[in-house]
PDB file of C-alpha atoms in Angstrom:
ATOM      1  CA  MET A  78     -20.161 -13.948 -28.687  1.00  0.00           C
ATOM      2  CA  LEU A  79     -19.191 -17.587 -29.228  1.00  0.00           C
ATOM      3  CA  LYS A  80     -15.774 -16.616 -30.555  1.00  0.00           C
ATOM      4  CA  GLU A  81     -15.147 -14.341 -27.564  1.00  0.00           C
ATOM      5  CA  LEU A  82     -16.103 -17.114 -25.138  1.00  0.00           C
ATOM      6  CA  LEU A  83     -13.880 -19.606 -26.939  1.00  0.00           C
ATOM      7  CA  THR A  84     -10.947 -17.185 -26.731  1.00  0.00           C
ATOM      8  CA  TYR A  85     -11.623 -16.556 -23.051  1.00  0.00           C
ATOM      9  CA  PHE A  86     -11.676 -20.219 -22.056  1.00  0.00           C
ATOM     10  CA  THR A  87      -8.823 -21.400 -24.281  1.00  0.00           C
ATOM     11  CA  THR A  88      -6.268 -18.624 -23.706  1.00  0.00           C
ATOM     12  CA  PRO A  89      -3.713 -19.722 -21.105  1.00  0.00           C
ATOM     13  CA  CYS A  90      -2.905 -17.110 -18.472  1.00  0.00           C
ATOM     14  CA  PRO A  91      -2.147 -16.889 -14.735  1.00  0.00           C
ATOM     15  CA  LYS A  92      -5.114 -17.074 -12.376  1.00  0.00           C
ATOM     16  CA  HIS A  93      -4.786 -13.502 -11.156  1.00  0.00           C
ATOM     17  CA  ILE A  94      -4.650 -12.121 -14.715  1.00  0.00           C
ATOM     18  CA  ARG A  95      -7.880 -13.901 -15.626  1.00  0.00           C
ATOM     19  CA  HIS A  96      -9.612 -13.104 -12.333  1.00  0.00           C
ATOM     20  CA  MET A  97      -8.753  -9.403 -12.387  1.00  0.00           C
ATOM     21  CA  GLY A  98     -10.093  -8.902 -15.916  1.00  0.00           C
ATOM     22  CA  TYR A  99      -6.966  -8.478 -18.037  1.00  0.00           C
ATOM     23  CA  LEU A 100      -7.946 -11.314 -20.387  1.00  0.00           C
ATOM     24  CA  TYR A 101     -11.502 -10.002 -20.713  1.00  0.00           C
ATOM     25  CA  GLU A 102     -10.204  -6.516 -21.525  1.00  0.00           C
ATOM     26  CA  ALA A 103      -7.830  -7.838 -24.209  1.00  0.00           C
ATOM     27  CA  ILE A 104     -10.710  -9.638 -25.912  1.00  0.00           C
ATOM     28  CA  ALA A 105     -12.965  -6.583 -25.571  1.00  0.00           C
ATOM     29  CA  MET A 106     -10.263  -4.412 -27.170  1.00  0.00           C
ATOM     30  CA  ARG A 107     -10.151  -6.781 -30.134  1.00  0.00           C
ATOM     31  CA  GLU A 108     -13.895  -6.468 -30.608  1.00  0.00           C
ATOM     32  CA  ARG A 109     -13.829  -2.667 -30.255  1.00  0.00           C
ATOM     33  CA  TYR A 110     -11.219  -2.493 -32.989  1.00  0.00           C
ATOM     34  CA  ARG A 111     -13.325  -4.631 -35.306  1.00  0.00           C
ATOM     35  CA  ARG A 112     -16.247  -2.263 -34.844  1.00  0.00           C
ATOM     36  CA  ASN A 113     -14.177   0.902 -35.269  1.00  0.00           C
ATOM     37  CA  LYS A 114     -11.429   0.097 -37.786  1.00  0.00           C
ATOM     38  CA  ALA A 115     -12.035   3.196 -39.859  1.00  0.00           C
ATOM     39  CA  SER A 116     -11.956   5.674 -36.978  1.00  0.00           C
ATOM     40  CA  TRP A 117      -8.882   4.026 -35.391  1.00  0.00           C
ATOM     41  CA  HIS A 118      -6.876   3.873 -38.639  1.00  0.00           C
ATOM     42  CA  HIS A 119      -5.217   7.303 -38.341  1.00  0.00           C
ATOM     43  CA  HIS A 120      -4.043   6.696 -34.769  1.00  0.00           C
ATOM     44  CA  LEU A 121      -2.659   3.253 -35.530  1.00  0.00           C
ATOM     45  CA  GLU A 122      -0.773   4.449 -38.601  1.00  0.00           C
ATOM     46  CA  LYS A 123       0.679   7.454 -36.758  1.00  0.00           C
ATOM     47  CA  SER A 124       1.874   5.135 -33.990  1.00  0.00           C
ATOM     48  CA  LYS A 125       3.586   2.830 -36.488  1.00  0.00           C
ATOM     49  CA  LYS A 126       5.293   5.720 -38.257  1.00  0.00           C
ATOM     50  CA  PHE A 127       6.638   7.167 -35.012  1.00  0.00           C
ATOM     51  CA  ILE A 128       8.083   3.800 -33.972  1.00  0.00           C
ATOM     52  CA  LEU A 129       9.804   3.448 -37.334  1.00  0.00           C
ATOM     53  CA  SER A 130      11.133   7.006 -37.085  1.00  0.00           C
ATOM     54  CA  ALA A 131      12.558   6.298 -33.625  1.00  0.00           C
ATOM     55  CA  SER A 132      14.038   3.037 -34.906  1.00  0.00           C
ATOM     56  CA  GLY A 133      15.885   4.908 -37.633  1.00  0.00           C
ATOM     57  CA  LYS A 134      17.901   6.796 -34.983  1.00  0.00           C
ATOM     58  CA  ILE A 135      19.325   3.632 -33.395  1.00  0.00           C
ATOM     59  CA  LYS A 136      22.886   2.489 -34.019  1.00  0.00           C
ATOM     60  CA  ASN A 137      23.258  -1.105 -35.219  1.00  0.00           C
ATOM     61  CA  ARG A 138      19.637  -1.901 -34.252  1.00  0.00           C
ATOM     62  CA  GLN A 139      20.224  -5.074 -32.302  1.00  0.00           C
ATOM     63  CA  LYS A 140      17.017  -5.213 -30.274  1.00  0.00           C
ATOM     64  CA  ILE A 141      13.630  -3.543 -29.935  1.00  0.00           C
ATOM     65  CA  ILE A 142      11.315  -4.212 -27.006  1.00  0.00           C
ATOM     66  CA  ILE A 143       7.669  -3.212 -27.445  1.00  0.00           C
ATOM     67  CA  ILE A 144       5.942  -2.801 -24.074  1.00  0.00           C
ATOM     68  CA  GLY A 145       2.215  -2.955 -24.675  1.00  0.00           C
ATOM     69  CA  SER A 146       2.333  -4.904 -27.933  1.00  0.00           C
ATOM     70  CA  GLY A 147      -1.281  -6.001 -27.468  1.00  0.00           C
ATOM     71  CA  LEU A 148      -3.005  -7.118 -30.651  1.00  0.00           C
ATOM     72  CA  LEU A 149      -0.153  -5.724 -32.800  1.00  0.00           C
ATOM     73  CA  LEU A 150      -2.555  -3.208 -34.322  1.00  0.00           C
ATOM     74  CA  ASP A 151      -0.068  -0.357 -33.829  1.00  0.00           C
ATOM     75  CA  VAL A 152       3.118  -2.414 -34.298  1.00  0.00           C
ATOM     76  CA  PRO A 153       4.818  -2.402 -37.757  1.00  0.00           C
ATOM     77  CA  LEU A 154       6.050  -5.897 -37.016  1.00  0.00           C
ATOM     78  CA  LYS A 155       7.212  -6.949 -40.465  1.00  0.00           C
ATOM     79  CA  LYS A 156       9.355  -3.833 -40.912  1.00  0.00           C
ATOM     80  CA  LEU A 157      10.756  -4.051 -37.383  1.00  0.00           C
ATOM     81  CA  SER A 158      11.721  -7.689 -37.901  1.00  0.00           C
ATOM     82  CA  LEU A 159      13.773  -6.571 -40.897  1.00  0.00           C
ATOM     83  CA  LEU A 160      15.330  -3.593 -39.103  1.00  0.00           C
ATOM     84  CA  PHE A 161      16.323  -5.295 -35.832  1.00  0.00           C
ATOM     85  CA  ARG A 162      18.192  -8.486 -35.078  1.00  0.00           C
ATOM     86  CA  GLU A 163      15.697  -9.255 -32.295  1.00  0.00           C
ATOM     87  CA  VAL A 164      12.133  -8.097 -31.646  1.00  0.00           C
ATOM     88  CA  ILE A 165      10.516  -8.689 -28.241  1.00  0.00           C
ATOM     89  CA  LEU A 166       6.776  -8.215 -27.830  1.00  0.00           C
ATOM     90  CA  ALA A 167       5.948  -7.620 -24.174  1.00  0.00           C
ATOM     91  CA  ASP A 168       2.499  -7.446 -22.613  1.00  0.00           C
ATOM     92  CA  ILE A 169       0.598  -8.777 -19.637  1.00  0.00           C
ATOM     93  CA  ILE A 170      -1.201 -11.236 -21.912  1.00  0.00           C
ATOM     94  CA  HIS A 171      -0.964 -12.389 -25.534  1.00  0.00           C
ATOM     95  CA  LEU A 172      -4.095 -13.593 -27.305  1.00  0.00           C
ATOM     96  CA  PRO A 173      -3.827 -16.618 -29.636  1.00  0.00           C
ATOM     97  CA  GLU A 174      -3.834 -14.499 -32.819  1.00  0.00           C
ATOM     98  CA  THR A 175      -0.847 -12.514 -31.545  1.00  0.00           C
ATOM     99  CA  ARG A 176       1.016 -15.741 -30.885  1.00  0.00           C
ATOM    100  CA  ARG A 177       0.239 -17.002 -34.382  1.00  0.00           C
ATOM    101  CA  VAL A 178       1.547 -13.830 -36.005  1.00  0.00           C
ATOM    102  CA  ALA A 179       4.725 -13.819 -33.890  1.00  0.00           C
ATOM    103  CA  LYS A 180       5.531 -17.403 -34.926  1.00  0.00           C
ATOM    104  CA  LYS A 181       5.889 -16.255 -38.534  1.00  0.00           C
ATOM    105  CA  TYR A 182       9.141 -14.444 -37.671  1.00  0.00           C
ATOM    106  CA  ASN A 183      12.303 -16.210 -36.563  1.00  0.00           C
ATOM    107  CA  ASN A 184      13.570 -13.165 -34.680  1.00  0.00           C
ATOM    108  CA  VAL A 185      10.343 -12.266 -32.844  1.00  0.00           C
ATOM    109  CA  SER A 186       9.677 -13.515 -29.312  1.00  0.00           C
ATOM    110  CA  LEU A 187       6.958 -12.950 -26.728  1.00  0.00           C
ATOM    111  CA  LEU A 188       7.307 -11.867 -23.128  1.00  0.00           C
ATOM    112  CA  GLU A 189       4.305 -11.997 -20.812  1.00  0.00           C
ATOM    113  CA  TYR A 190       4.845  -9.823 -17.777  1.00  0.00           C
ATOM    114  CA  ASP A 191       3.331  -6.999 -15.759  1.00  0.00           C
ATOM    115  CA  THR A 192       5.526  -3.955 -16.273  1.00  0.00           C
ATOM    116  CA  THR A 193       4.154  -2.335 -13.074  1.00  0.00           C
ATOM    117  CA  ASN A 194       4.705  -5.376 -10.850  1.00  0.00           C
ATOM    118  CA  THR A 195       1.450  -4.545  -9.039  1.00  0.00           C
ATOM    119  CA  ALA A 196      -1.233  -6.902 -10.400  1.00  0.00           C
ATOM    120  CA  GLU A 197      -0.315 -10.127  -8.620  1.00  0.00           C
ATOM    121  CA  ALA A 198       0.549  -8.304  -5.390  1.00  0.00           C
ATOM    122  CA  LEU A 199      -2.807  -6.517  -5.408  1.00  0.00           C
ATOM    123  CA  PHE A 200      -4.646  -9.764  -6.135  1.00  0.00           C
ATOM    124  CA  LEU A 201      -2.924 -11.549  -3.252  1.00  0.00           C
ATOM    125  CA  ASN A 202      -3.405  -8.625  -0.867  1.00  0.00           C
ATOM    126  CA  ILE A 203      -7.152  -8.595  -1.449  1.00  0.00           C
ATOM    127  CA  LYS A 204      -7.362 -12.377  -1.351  1.00  0.00           C
ATOM    128  CA  ASN A 205      -5.646 -12.365   2.051  1.00  0.00           C
ATOM    129  CA  GLY A 206      -7.658  -9.458   3.416  1.00  0.00           C
ATOM    130  CA  ILE A 207      -4.771  -7.000   3.281  1.00  0.00           C
ATOM    131  CA  MET A 208      -6.122  -3.583   2.380  1.00  0.00           C
ATOM    132  CA  ASP A 209      -2.914  -2.201   0.976  1.00  0.00           C
ATOM    133  CA  PHE A 210      -1.870  -0.731  -2.376  1.00  0.00           C
ATOM    134  CA  PRO A 211       1.349  -2.329  -3.723  1.00  0.00           C
ATOM    135  CA  ALA A 212       3.904   0.191  -4.956  1.00  0.00           C
ATOM    136  CA  SER A 213       4.647   0.103  -8.646  1.00  0.00           C
ATOM    137  CA  LYS A 214       8.172  -1.119  -9.426  1.00  0.00           C
ATOM    138  CA  PRO A 215       8.550  -1.234 -13.209  1.00  0.00           C
ATOM    139  CA  THR A 216      11.202  -3.540 -14.536  1.00  0.00           C
ATOM    140  CA  LEU A 217      12.421  -5.728 -17.359  1.00  0.00           C
ATOM    141  CA  PRO A 218      14.477  -8.905 -16.971  1.00  0.00           C
ATOM    142  CA  ASP A 219      18.146  -7.862 -16.773  1.00  0.00           C
ATOM    143  CA  ALA A 220      19.041  -9.944 -19.804  1.00  0.00           C
ATOM    144  CA  PHE A 221      16.832  -7.792 -22.018  1.00  0.00           C
ATOM    145  CA  ILE A 222      18.935  -4.655 -21.488  1.00  0.00           C
ATOM    146  CA  ASP A 223      22.529  -5.752 -21.978  1.00  0.00           C
ATOM    147  CA  ASN A 224      25.773  -3.789 -22.297  1.00  0.00           C
ATOM    148  CA  ASP A 225      25.080  -2.802 -25.892  1.00  0.00           C
ATOM    149  CA  ALA A 226      22.486  -0.235 -24.818  1.00  0.00           C
ATOM    150  CA  GLU A 227      23.001   2.061 -27.817  1.00  0.00           C
ATOM    151  CA  SER A 228      21.699  -0.710 -30.065  1.00  0.00           C
ATOM    152  CA  ILE A 229      18.463  -1.201 -28.104  1.00  0.00           C
ATOM    153  CA  LEU A 230      15.145   0.621 -28.349  1.00  0.00           C
ATOM    154  CA  VAL A 231      12.399   0.263 -25.735  1.00  0.00           C
ATOM    155  CA  VAL A 232       8.950   1.409 -26.834  1.00  0.00           C
ATOM    156  CA  SER A 233       6.140   2.157 -24.389  1.00  0.00           C
ATOM    157  CA  LEU A 234       3.252   1.775 -26.805  1.00  0.00           C
ATOM    158  CA  ASN A 235      -0.164   3.218 -26.011  1.00  0.00           C
ATOM    159  CA  ILE A 236      -0.021   1.692 -22.548  1.00  0.00           C
ATOM    160  CA  LEU A 237       0.673   4.510 -20.087  1.00  0.00           C
ATOM    161  CA  SER A 238      -2.945   5.483 -19.504  1.00  0.00           C
ATOM    162  CA  GLN A 239      -3.949   1.816 -19.266  1.00  0.00           C
ATOM    163  CA  LEU A 240      -1.505   0.780 -16.555  1.00  0.00           C
ATOM    164  CA  SER A 241      -3.765   1.777 -13.681  1.00  0.00           C
ATOM    165  CA  VAL A 242      -7.186   1.101 -15.239  1.00  0.00           C
ATOM    166  CA  ILE A 243      -7.732  -2.518 -14.193  1.00  0.00           C
ATOM    167  CA  PRO A 244      -5.960  -2.159 -10.811  1.00  0.00           C
ATOM    168  CA  HIS A 245      -8.193   0.879 -10.191  1.00  0.00           C
ATOM    169  CA  LEU A 246     -11.409  -0.953 -11.083  1.00  0.00           C
ATOM    170  CA  TYR A 247     -10.385  -4.077  -9.169  1.00  0.00           C
ATOM    171  CA  THR A 248      -9.594  -2.008  -6.081  1.00  0.00           C
ATOM    172  CA  ILE A 249     -12.893  -0.137  -6.159  1.00  0.00           C
ATOM    173  CA  LYS A 250     -14.790  -3.420  -6.548  1.00  0.00           C
ATOM    174  CA  ASN A 251     -12.947  -5.262  -3.796  1.00  0.00           C
ATOM    175  CA  MET A 252     -12.065  -2.427  -1.406  1.00  0.00           C
ATOM    176  CA  PRO A 253     -15.350  -0.490  -1.259  1.00  0.00           C
ATOM    177  CA  ASP A 254     -14.297   1.301   1.924  1.00  0.00           C
ATOM    178  CA  ALA A 255     -10.915   2.441   0.616  1.00  0.00           C
ATOM    179  CA  ASP A 256     -10.241   6.159   0.628  1.00  0.00           C
ATOM    180  CA  GLU A 257     -10.810   7.509  -2.888  1.00  0.00           C
ATOM    181  CA  SER A 258      -7.982  10.032  -2.629  1.00  0.00           C
ATOM    182  CA  LYS A 259      -5.548   7.265  -1.676  1.00  0.00           C
ATOM    183  CA  ILE A 260      -6.650   5.191  -4.660  1.00  0.00           C
ATOM    184  CA  GLU A 261      -6.203   8.218  -6.922  1.00  0.00           C
ATOM    185  CA  ASN A 262      -2.706   8.906  -5.563  1.00  0.00           C
ATOM    186  CA  TRP A 263      -1.774   5.258  -5.976  1.00  0.00           C
ATOM    187  CA  CYS A 264      -2.944   5.237  -9.601  1.00  0.00           C
ATOM    188  CA  ARG A 265      -1.034   8.445 -10.271  1.00  0.00           C
ATOM    189  CA  GLY A 266       2.031   6.803  -8.754  1.00  0.00           C
ATOM    190  CA  ILE A 267       1.754   3.894 -11.191  1.00  0.00           C
ATOM    191  CA  ILE A 268       1.822   6.348 -14.099  1.00  0.00           C
ATOM    192  CA  GLU A 269       4.697   8.384 -12.650  1.00  0.00           C
ATOM    193  CA  SER A 270       6.738   5.253 -11.892  1.00  0.00           C
ATOM    194  CA  HIS A 271       6.477   4.069 -15.476  1.00  0.00           C
ATOM    195  CA  ILE A 272       7.689   7.394 -16.831  1.00  0.00           C
ATOM    196  CA  SER A 273      10.555   7.616 -14.316  1.00  0.00           C
ATOM    197  CA  TRP A 274      11.564   4.063 -15.153  1.00  0.00           C
ATOM    198  CA  LEU A 275      11.647   4.802 -18.874  1.00  0.00           C
ATOM    199  CA  PHE A 276      13.875   7.826 -18.241  1.00  0.00           C
ATOM    200  CA  SER A 277      16.206   5.679 -16.117  1.00  0.00           C
ATOM    201  CA  LEU A 278      16.840   3.038 -18.772  1.00  0.00           C
ATOM    202  CA  PRO A 279      20.352   3.076 -20.274  1.00  0.00           C
ATOM    203  CA  CYS A 280      19.053   2.476 -23.783  1.00  0.00           C
ATOM    204  CA  ASN A 281      17.025   4.506 -26.275  1.00  0.00           C
ATOM    205  CA  VAL A 282      13.367   4.957 -25.397  1.00  0.00           C
ATOM    206  CA  CYS A 283      10.251   6.222 -27.088  1.00  0.00           C
ATOM    207  CA  MET A 284       6.753   6.521 -25.704  1.00  0.00           C
ATOM    208  CA  ILE A 285       3.347   6.909 -27.321  1.00  0.00           C
ATOM    209  CA  SER A 286       0.363   7.583 -25.091  1.00  0.00           C
ATOM    210  CA  ASP A 287      -2.966   9.306 -24.863  1.00  0.00           C
ATOM    211  CA  HIS A 288      -3.092  11.886 -22.096  1.00  0.00           C
ATOM    212  CA  GLU A 289      -6.450  13.646 -22.378  1.00  0.00           C
ATOM    213  CA  PHE A 290      -9.986  12.739 -23.437  1.00  0.00           C
ATOM    214  CA  ILE A 291     -12.827  14.807 -24.801  1.00  0.00           C
ATOM    215  CA  ARG A 292     -16.467  13.894 -25.243  1.00  0.00           C
ATOM    216  CA  LYS A 293     -18.602  15.606 -27.849  1.00  0.00           C
ATOM    217  CA  ASN A 294     -22.329  15.666 -28.354  1.00  0.00           C
ATOM    218  CA  LYS A 295     -23.981  15.136 -31.729  1.00  0.00           C
ATOM    219  CA  ASN A 296     -23.546  18.801 -32.539  1.00  0.00           C
ATOM    220  CA  GLY A 297     -19.787  18.541 -32.077  1.00  0.00           C
ATOM    221  CA  ASP A 298     -19.766  20.556 -28.855  1.00  0.00           C
ATOM    222  CA  ILE A 299     -17.434  19.404 -26.074  1.00  0.00           C
ATOM    223  CA  SER A 300     -19.458  18.076 -23.148  1.00  0.00           C
ATOM    224  CA  GLU A 301     -16.597  16.782 -21.026  1.00  0.00           C
ATOM    225  CA  LYS A 302     -12.805  16.684 -21.019  1.00  0.00           C
ATOM    226  CA  GLY A 303     -10.139  15.490 -18.630  1.00  0.00           C
ATOM    227  CA  SER A 304      -6.859  13.691 -18.070  1.00  0.00           C
ATOM    228  CA  THR A 305      -6.493  10.000 -18.895  1.00  0.00           C
ATOM    229  CA  ILE A 306      -3.323   9.773 -16.772  1.00  0.00           C
ATOM    230  CA  HIS A 307      -4.570  11.090 -13.429  1.00  0.00           C
ATOM    231  CA  GLY A 308      -3.276  14.574 -14.041  1.00  0.00           C
ATOM    232  CA  VAL A 309       0.370  13.601 -14.480  1.00  0.00           C
ATOM    233  CA  VAL A 310       2.258  16.280 -16.439  1.00  0.00           C
ATOM    234  CA  LEU A 311       4.185  14.937 -19.427  1.00  0.00           C
ATOM    235  CA  PRO A 312       7.202  16.395 -21.252  1.00  0.00           C
ATOM    236  CA  GLU A 313       6.681  18.395 -24.428  1.00  0.00           C
ATOM    237  CA  TYR A 314       5.775  15.926 -27.148  1.00  0.00           C
ATOM    238  CA  GLU A 315       7.499  15.579 -30.513  1.00  0.00           C
ATOM    239  CA  ASP A 316       4.336  14.642 -32.337  1.00  0.00           C
ATOM    240  CA  SER A 317       0.647  14.574 -31.479  1.00  0.00           C
ATOM    241  CA  TRP A 318      -2.666  13.560 -32.984  1.00  0.00           C
ATOM    242  CA  ILE A 319      -6.257  12.692 -32.118  1.00  0.00           C
ATOM    243  CA  TRP A 320      -7.499   9.138 -31.714  1.00  0.00           C
ATOM    244  CA  LYS A 321     -11.207   8.860 -32.479  1.00  0.00           C
ATOM    245  CA  ILE A 322     -11.614   5.938 -30.143  1.00  0.00           C
ATOM    246  CA  ALA A 323     -15.396   5.894 -29.740  1.00  0.00           C
ATOM    247  CA  PRO A 324     -17.612   7.299 -32.496  1.00  0.00           C
ATOM    248  CA  HIS A 325     -21.262   8.038 -31.760  1.00  0.00           C
ATOM    249  CA  GLY A 326     -22.973   4.813 -30.760  1.00  0.00           C
ATOM    250  CA  GLU A 327     -19.866   3.012 -29.467  1.00  0.00           C
ATOM    251  CA  GLU A 328     -20.033   4.070 -25.814  1.00  0.00           C
ATOM    252  CA  SER A 329     -23.072   6.311 -25.967  1.00  0.00           C
ATOM    253  CA  GLY A 330     -25.602   7.090 -28.657  1.00  0.00           C
ATOM    254  CA  GLU A 331     -25.429  10.761 -27.714  1.00  0.00           C
ATOM    255  CA  GLU A 332     -21.683  11.322 -27.418  1.00  0.00           C
ATOM    256  CA  SER A 333     -18.410  10.464 -29.089  1.00  0.00           C
ATOM    257  CA  LYS A 334     -15.040  10.166 -27.386  1.00  0.00           C
ATOM    258  CA  GLU A 335     -11.651  11.277 -28.661  1.00  0.00           C
ATOM    259  CA  LEU A 336      -8.199  10.983 -27.141  1.00  0.00           C
ATOM    260  CA  TYR A 337      -5.298  13.392 -27.454  1.00  0.00           C
ATOM    261  CA  VAL A 338      -2.175  11.322 -28.116  1.00  0.00           C
ATOM    262  CA  GLY A 339       1.444  12.387 -27.745  1.00  0.00           C
ATOM    263  CA  ALA A 340       4.683  10.764 -28.906  1.00  0.00           C
ATOM    264  CA  TRP A 341       8.100  11.228 -27.318  1.00  0.00           C
ATOM    265  CA  SER A 342      11.672  10.120 -27.940  1.00  0.00           C
ATOM    266  CA  LEU A 343      12.956  10.193 -24.390  1.00  0.00           C
ATOM    267  CA  LYS A 344      16.526   9.493 -25.416  1.00  0.00           C
ATOM    268  CA  LYS A 345      18.189   9.744 -28.805  1.00  0.00           C
ATOM    269  CA  THR A 346      21.302   8.230 -30.291  1.00  0.00           C
ATOM    270  CA  ASP A 347      22.754   9.818 -33.396  1.00  0.00           C
ATOM    271  CA  SER A 348      22.936   7.423 -36.299  1.00  0.00           C
TER     272      SER A 348
END
């Protein structure tokens, strides 16, 4: 607990990111991984292998941008730093350990930004008493996607289902009278906007994301299942696997939770 508190109070981040819970969630994710390393191993390794496979299809390999780099658990950073001239790790927040690892590589840089462009707008709306849901407008700084698009790979890494989670929770907490169907449609729009944006990029793109959850009781019977992306329909995946994210005792002593994960190369360039 002391280490978590120290991380929370010493990690620099914008006021709205801290207030909305993004920093807390990043620290909580770190602790969940430490408790569940064995059950997460398969998912993390499959994610790394798919990124490396997608990287092998890129001409010249000038730049790779990882959106959702997080704790680097699913990022084969050393290999990517050797494959690409430049590696950019993008996320809404970077914990100190991520910064320390990135400093080991001369061609690795960090970018802190909200790919949905909704967090700060939502924070300010609620602060000013404006009960409105900001539209998601995904973007990257123009300089990150230059004219040499065939040499660039953008990776959306295990982030799609997470894009609306904190905005959703923050809205429910601070807009108790908001229409639930409107909140649901807004969250679905955040997911859809991210996918549409990825398709619109002029460079090569790959995406890894969970899209469905299942809960099982101690007997292994499914007790619940549903979409993790608000029912958004995804393209046919190139690879898929199961992420055993919460073994018995992690979220509930009676149930475990697994995620169905898909991996897509949205655009390909022949090598």
